[in-house]
C-alpha cells in the first residue's frame, strides 16, 4: 500500500490485516469499499493486493496450495481433498 495513498503506518498495517482476512468475493468487495470510503479510490497496486488475496483464498478452498508463474504459463499443483463418507445403512 503506497505511503502517498495511506500516510499513517498504523492505518496501512490495519488495511494489510483486512486484506489478509479476505475469504470470499463479498469480503473482497467489503475491503475495497472500506478503502474507497476511508482513503479514496485505491491505486492499481492496492486493487492487485485484494485480487491476490481473493485468488489465494479461492485456491485454498479448492486444495490448490501453490500458484507459480513460469514464463507465459501458470502452474498450480494441488492436493486432492478426500471427503469422509459414511456408509449407507
Tab-separated table of N, CA and C in Angstrom:
chain	number	residue	atom	x	y	z
A	1	UNK	N	0.867	-1.173	0.000
A	1	UNK	CA	0.000	0.000	0.000
A	1	UNK	C	0.907	1.228	0.000
A	2	UNK	N	0.835	2.035	-1.032
A	2	UNK	CA	1.718	3.194	-1.124
A	2	UNK	C	1.500	4.206	0.014
A	3	UNK	N	2.591	4.786	0.468
A	3	UNK	CA	2.526	5.800	1.526
A	3	UNK	C	1.763	7.033	1.084
A	4	UNK	N	1.800	7.337	-0.203
A	4	UNK	CA	1.077	8.526	-0.663
A	4	UNK	C	-0.435	8.271	-0.775
A	5	UNK	N	-0.843	7.016	-0.630
A	5	UNK	CA	-2.268	6.692	-0.589
A	5	UNK	C	-2.760	6.675	0.864
A	6	UNK	N	-2.012	5.983	1.739
A	6	UNK	CA	-2.319	5.972	3.177
A	6	UNK	C	-1.027	6.340	3.890
A	7	UNK	N	-0.963	7.545	4.439
A	7	UNK	CA	0.296	8.003	5.035
A	7	UNK	C	0.551	7.457	6.434
A	8	UNK	N	-0.474	7.042	7.140
A	8	UNK	CA	-0.334	6.530	8.506
A	8	UNK	C	0.091	5.058	8.490
A	9	UNK	N	1.205	4.762	9.138
A	9	UNK	CA	1.677	3.377	9.238
A	9	UNK	C	0.628	2.511	9.918
A	10	UNK	N	0.030	3.040	10.982
A	10	UNK	CA	-0.997	2.308	11.718
A	10	UNK	C	-2.165	1.929	10.806
A	11	UNK	N	-2.629	2.863	9.991
A	11	UNK	CA	-3.733	2.589	9.073
A	11	UNK	C	-3.333	1.616	7.972
A	12	UNK	N	-2.098	1.731	7.464
A	12	UNK	CA	-1.629	0.794	6.436
A	12	UNK	C	-1.584	-0.626	6.987
A	13	UNK	N	-1.043	-0.796	8.190
A	13	UNK	CA	-0.975	-2.123	8.804
A	13	UNK	C	-2.383	-2.681	9.015
A	14	UNK	N	-3.290	-1.841	9.493
A	14	UNK	CA	-4.677	-2.276	9.690
A	14	UNK	C	-5.278	-2.763	8.364
A	15	UNK	N	-5.040	-2.027	7.283
A	15	UNK	CA	-5.616	-2.409	5.999
A	15	UNK	C	-4.934	-3.649	5.423
A	16	UNK	N	-3.642	-3.833	5.670
A	16	UNK	CA	-2.991	-5.090	5.272
A	16	UNK	C	-3.658	-6.266	5.978
A	17	UNK	N	-3.989	-6.090	7.254
A	17	UNK	CA	-4.665	-7.153	8.001
A	17	UNK	C	-6.055	-7.406	7.432
A	18	UNK	N	-6.739	-6.351	7.037
A	18	UNK	CA	-8.067	-6.515	6.417
A	18	UNK	C	-7.949	-7.308	5.115
A	19	UNK	N	-6.941	-6.997	4.319
A	19	UNK	CA	-6.722	-7.737	3.073
A	19	UNK	C	-6.440	-9.202	3.379
A	20	UNK	N	-5.608	-9.453	4.376
A	20	UNK	CA	-5.247	-10.834	4.732
A	20	UNK	C	-6.449	-11.633	5.224
A	21	UNK	N	-7.492	-10.965	5.686
A	21	UNK	CA	-8.668	-11.661	6.211
A	21	UNK	C	-9.676	-12.039	5.120
A	22	UNK	N	-9.400	-11.690	3.884
A	22	UNK	CA	-10.336	-11.966	2.783
A	22	UNK	C	-10.464	-13.466	2.565
A	23	UNK	N	-11.720	-13.929	2.559
A	23	UNK	CA	-12.004	-15.343	2.305
A	23	UNK	C	-13.007	-15.543	1.167
A	24	UNK	N	-13.792	-14.514	0.860
A	24	UNK	CA	-14.834	-14.631	-0.165
A	24	UNK	C	-14.837	-13.378	-1.039
A	25	UNK	N	-15.563	-13.470	-2.142
A	25	UNK	CA	-15.725	-12.304	-3.002
A	25	UNK	C	-16.405	-11.156	-2.272
A	26	UNK	N	-17.342	-11.494	-1.412
A	26	UNK	CA	-18.025	-10.458	-0.618
A	26	UNK	C	-17.037	-9.756	0.313
A	27	UNK	N	-16.141	-10.535	0.928
A	27	UNK	CA	-15.093	-9.939	1.775
A	27	UNK	C	-14.242	-8.967	0.969
A	28	UNK	N	-13.869	-9.379	-0.241
A	28	UNK	CA	-13.032	-8.528	-1.096
A	28	UNK	C	-13.752	-7.222	-1.433
A	29	UNK	N	-15.043	-7.321	-1.738
A	29	UNK	CA	-15.816	-6.106	-2.038
A	29	UNK	C	-15.907	-5.208	-0.808
A	30	UNK	N	-16.099	-5.816	0.362
A	30	UNK	CA	-16.162	-5.030	1.597
A	30	UNK	C	-14.854	-4.288	1.852
A	31	UNK	N	-13.730	-4.955	1.629
A	31	UNK	CA	-12.423	-4.319	1.831
A	31	UNK	C	-12.241	-3.181	0.831
A	32	UNK	N	-12.601	-3.410	-0.432
A	32	UNK	CA	-12.480	-2.340	-1.427
A	32	UNK	C	-13.376	-1.157	-1.070
A	33	UNK	N	-14.584	-1.428	-0.602
A	33	UNK	CA	-15.479	-0.350	-0.178
A	33	UNK	C	-14.863	0.433	0.986
A	34	UNK	N	-14.223	-0.281	1.908
A	34	UNK	CA	-13.589	0.389	3.040
A	34	UNK	C	-12.449	1.286	2.572
A	35	UNK	N	-11.635	0.786	1.634
A	35	UNK	CA	-10.565	1.630	1.078
A	35	UNK	C	-11.157	2.901	0.487
A	36	UNK	N	-12.177	2.754	-0.328
A	36	UNK	CA	-12.779	3.902	-1.001
A	36	UNK	C	-13.370	4.881	0.009
A	37	UNK	N	-14.116	4.347	0.975
A	37	UNK	CA	-14.763	5.211	1.972
A	37	UNK	C	-13.750	5.973	2.818
A	38	UNK	N	-12.679	5.292	3.203
A	38	UNK	CA	-11.732	5.908	4.137
A	38	UNK	C	-10.621	6.702	3.465
A	39	UNK	N	-10.186	6.248	2.269
A	39	UNK	CA	-8.970	6.834	1.685
A	39	UNK	C	-9.128	7.294	0.243
A	40	UNK	N	-10.286	7.107	-0.350
A	40	UNK	CA	-10.487	7.473	-1.749
A	40	UNK	C	-10.204	6.289	-2.663
A	41	UNK	N	-10.299	6.550	-3.963
A	41	UNK	CA	-10.114	5.491	-4.961
A	41	UNK	C	-8.724	4.873	-4.822
A	42	UNK	N	-8.643	3.556	-4.621
A	42	UNK	CA	-7.332	2.925	-4.430
A	42	UNK	C	-6.543	2.807	-5.728
A	43	UNK	N	-5.220	2.877	-5.621
A	43	UNK	CA	-4.380	2.694	-6.802
A	43	UNK	C	-4.383	1.231	-7.248
A	44	UNK	N	-3.871	0.990	-8.440
A	44	UNK	CA	-3.850	-0.362	-9.006
A	44	UNK	C	-3.123	-1.356	-8.096
A	45	UNK	N	-2.087	-0.916	-7.404
A	45	UNK	CA	-1.337	-1.827	-6.538
A	45	UNK	C	-2.205	-2.361	-5.402
A	46	UNK	N	-3.089	-1.538	-4.872
A	46	UNK	CA	-3.990	-1.975	-3.798
A	46	UNK	C	-5.046	-2.921	-4.365
A	47	UNK	N	-5.578	-2.593	-5.516
A	47	UNK	CA	-6.552	-3.477	-6.159
A	47	UNK	C	-5.916	-4.840	-6.430
A	48	UNK	N	-4.651	-4.840	-6.840
A	48	UNK	CA	-3.932	-6.084	-7.086
A	48	UNK	C	-3.772	-6.915	-5.825
A	49	UNK	N	-3.473	-6.267	-4.698
A	49	UNK	CA	-3.347	-6.984	-3.427
A	49	UNK	C	-4.663	-7.661	-3.051
A	50	UNK	N	-5.754	-6.957	-3.236
A	50	UNK	CA	-7.067	-7.515	-2.915
A	50	UNK	C	-7.375	-8.691	-3.844
A	51	UNK	N	-7.069	-8.545	-5.123
A	51	UNK	CA	-7.296	-9.633	-6.082
A	51	UNK	C	-6.472	-10.871	-5.729
A	52	UNK	N	-5.221	-10.676	-5.358
A	52	UNK	CA	-4.345	-11.798	-4.998
A	52	UNK	C	-4.852	-12.478	-3.728
A	53	UNK	N	-5.292	-11.702	-2.755
A	53	UNK	CA	-5.830	-12.285	-1.514
A	53	UNK	C	-7.056	-13.145	-1.812
A	54	UNK	N	-7.935	-12.665	-2.689
A	54	UNK	CA	-9.121	-13.429	-3.052
A	54	UNK	C	-8.733	-14.683	-3.829
A	55	UNK	N	-7.794	-14.572	-4.751
A	55	UNK	CA	-7.322	-15.722	-5.516
A	55	UNK	C	-6.755	-16.797	-4.591
A	56	UNK	N	-5.946	-16.384	-3.622
A	56	UNK	CA	-5.362	-17.345	-2.678
A	56	UNK	C	-6.437	-18.042	-1.856
A	57	UNK	N	-7.423	-17.286	-1.405
A	57	UNK	CA	-8.498	-17.883	-0.607
A	57	UNK	C	-9.302	-18.885	-1.430
A	58	UNK	N	-9.624	-18.519	-2.651
A	58	UNK	CA	-10.377	-19.428	-3.525
A	58	UNK	C	-9.555	-20.669	-3.854
A	59	UNK	N	-8.278	-20.485	-4.141
A	59	UNK	CA	-7.408	-21.618	-4.443
A	59	UNK	C	-7.302	-22.560	-3.251
A	60	UNK	N	-7.133	-22.008	-2.068
A	60	UNK	CA	-7.026	-22.835	-0.858
A	60	UNK	C	-8.279	-23.674	-0.658
A	61	UNK	N	-9.439	-23.104	-0.956
A	61	UNK	CA	-10.694	-23.852	-0.824
A	61	UNK	C	-10.784	-25.010	-1.813
A	62	UNK	N	-10.036	-24.922	-2.908
A	62	UNK	CA	-10.025	-25.988	-3.911
A	62	UNK	C	-8.887	-26.979	-3.693
A	63	UNK	N	-8.072	-26.742	-2.676
A	63	UNK	CA	-6.947	-27.625	-2.410
A	63	UNK	C	-5.687	-27.236	-3.145
A	64	UNK	N	-5.693	-26.098	-3.801
A	64	UNK	CA	-4.502	-25.615	-4.503
A	64	UNK	C	-3.615	-24.936	-3.484
A	65	UNK	N	-2.420	-25.437	-3.333
A	65	UNK	CA	-1.535	-24.913	-2.299
A	65	UNK	C	-0.392	-24.079	-2.848
A	66	UNK	N	-0.293	-23.967	-4.162
A	66	UNK	CA	0.802	-23.198	-4.739
A	66	UNK	C	0.392	-22.719	-6.128
A	67	UNK	N	0.729	-21.487	-6.437
A	67	UNK	CA	0.487	-20.932	-7.762
A	67	UNK	C	1.795	-20.300	-8.217
A	68	UNK	N	2.318	-20.783	-9.329
A	68	UNK	CA	3.586	-20.272	-9.847
A	68	UNK	C	3.409	-19.785	-11.275
A	69	UNK	N	4.040	-18.659	-11.562
A	69	UNK	CA	4.081	-18.186	-12.932
A	69	UNK	C	5.432	-18.560	-13.504
A	70	UNK	N	5.416	-19.257	-14.638
A	70	UNK	CA	6.641	-19.638	-15.329
A	70	UNK	C	6.515	-19.178	-16.776
A	71	UNK	N	7.260	-18.146	-17.103
A	71	UNK	CA	7.190	-17.521	-18.426
A	71	UNK	C	5.758	-17.097	-18.717
A	72	UNK	N	5.121	-17.725	-19.698
A	72	UNK	CA	3.766	-17.328	-20.096
A	72	UNK	C	2.686	-18.269	-19.581
A	73	UNK	N	3.000	-19.077	-18.587
A	73	UNK	CA	2.005	-20.013	-18.078
A	73	UNK	C	1.965	-19.980	-16.554
A	74	UNK	N	0.932	-20.576	-16.026
A	74	UNK	CA	0.755	-20.648	-14.577
A	74	UNK	C	0.639	-22.119	-14.200
A	75	UNK	N	1.378	-22.522	-13.172
A	75	UNK	CA	1.319	-23.895	-12.674
A	75	UNK	C	0.662	-23.874	-11.305
A	76	UNK	N	-0.211	-24.847	-11.083
A	76	UNK	CA	-0.920	-24.910	-9.801
A	76	UNK	C	-1.042	-26.349	-9.322
A	77	UNK	N	0.002	-26.876	-8.685
A	77	UNK	CA	-0.158	-28.213	-8.118
A	77	UNK	C	-1.155	-28.161	-6.968
A	78	UNK	N	-1.886	-29.234	-6.753
A	78	UNK	CA	-2.848	-29.240	-5.659
A	78	UNK	C	-2.942	-30.627	-5.056
A	79	UNK	N	-3.486	-30.659	-3.855
A	79	UNK	CA	-3.745	-31.908	-3.165
A	79	UNK	C	-5.233	-32.188	-3.247
A	80	UNK	N	-5.570	-33.408	-3.555
A	80	UNK	CA	-6.975	-33.787	-3.585
A	80	UNK	C	-7.468	-33.886	-2.150
A	81	UNK	N	-8.532	-33.190	-1.861
A	81	UNK	CA	-9.116	-33.252	-0.526
A	81	UNK	C	-10.183	-34.342	-0.517
A	82	UNK	N	-9.846	-35.473	0.053
A	82	UNK	CA	-10.799	-36.568	0.141
A	82	UNK	C	-11.804	-36.279	1.243
A	83	UNK	N	-13.047	-36.537	0.970
A	83	UNK	CA	-14.071	-36.337	1.977
A	83	UNK	C	-14.418	-37.677	2.592
A	84	UNK	N	-14.621	-37.665	3.879
A	84	UNK	CA	-15.010	-38.880	4.573
A	84	UNK	C	-16.487	-39.119	4.298
A	85	UNK	N	-16.799	-40.327	3.885
A	85	UNK	CA	-18.176	-40.662	3.551
A	85	UNK	C	-18.621	-41.787	4.470
A	86	UNK	N	-19.777	-41.623	5.080
A	86	UNK	CA	-20.333	-42.674	5.928
A	86	UNK	C	-21.047	-43.686	5.054
A	87	UNK	N	-20.849	-44.970	5.325
A	87	UNK	CA	-21.541	-45.988	4.528
A	87	UNK	C	-23.049	-45.909	4.775
A	88	UNK	N	-23.812	-46.177	3.723
A	88	UNK	CA	-25.276	-46.181	3.856
A	88	UNK	C	-25.707	-47.381	4.681
A	89	UNK	N	-26.631	-47.154	5.565
A	89	UNK	CA	-27.126	-48.249	6.418
A	89	UNK	C	-28.406	-48.816	5.907
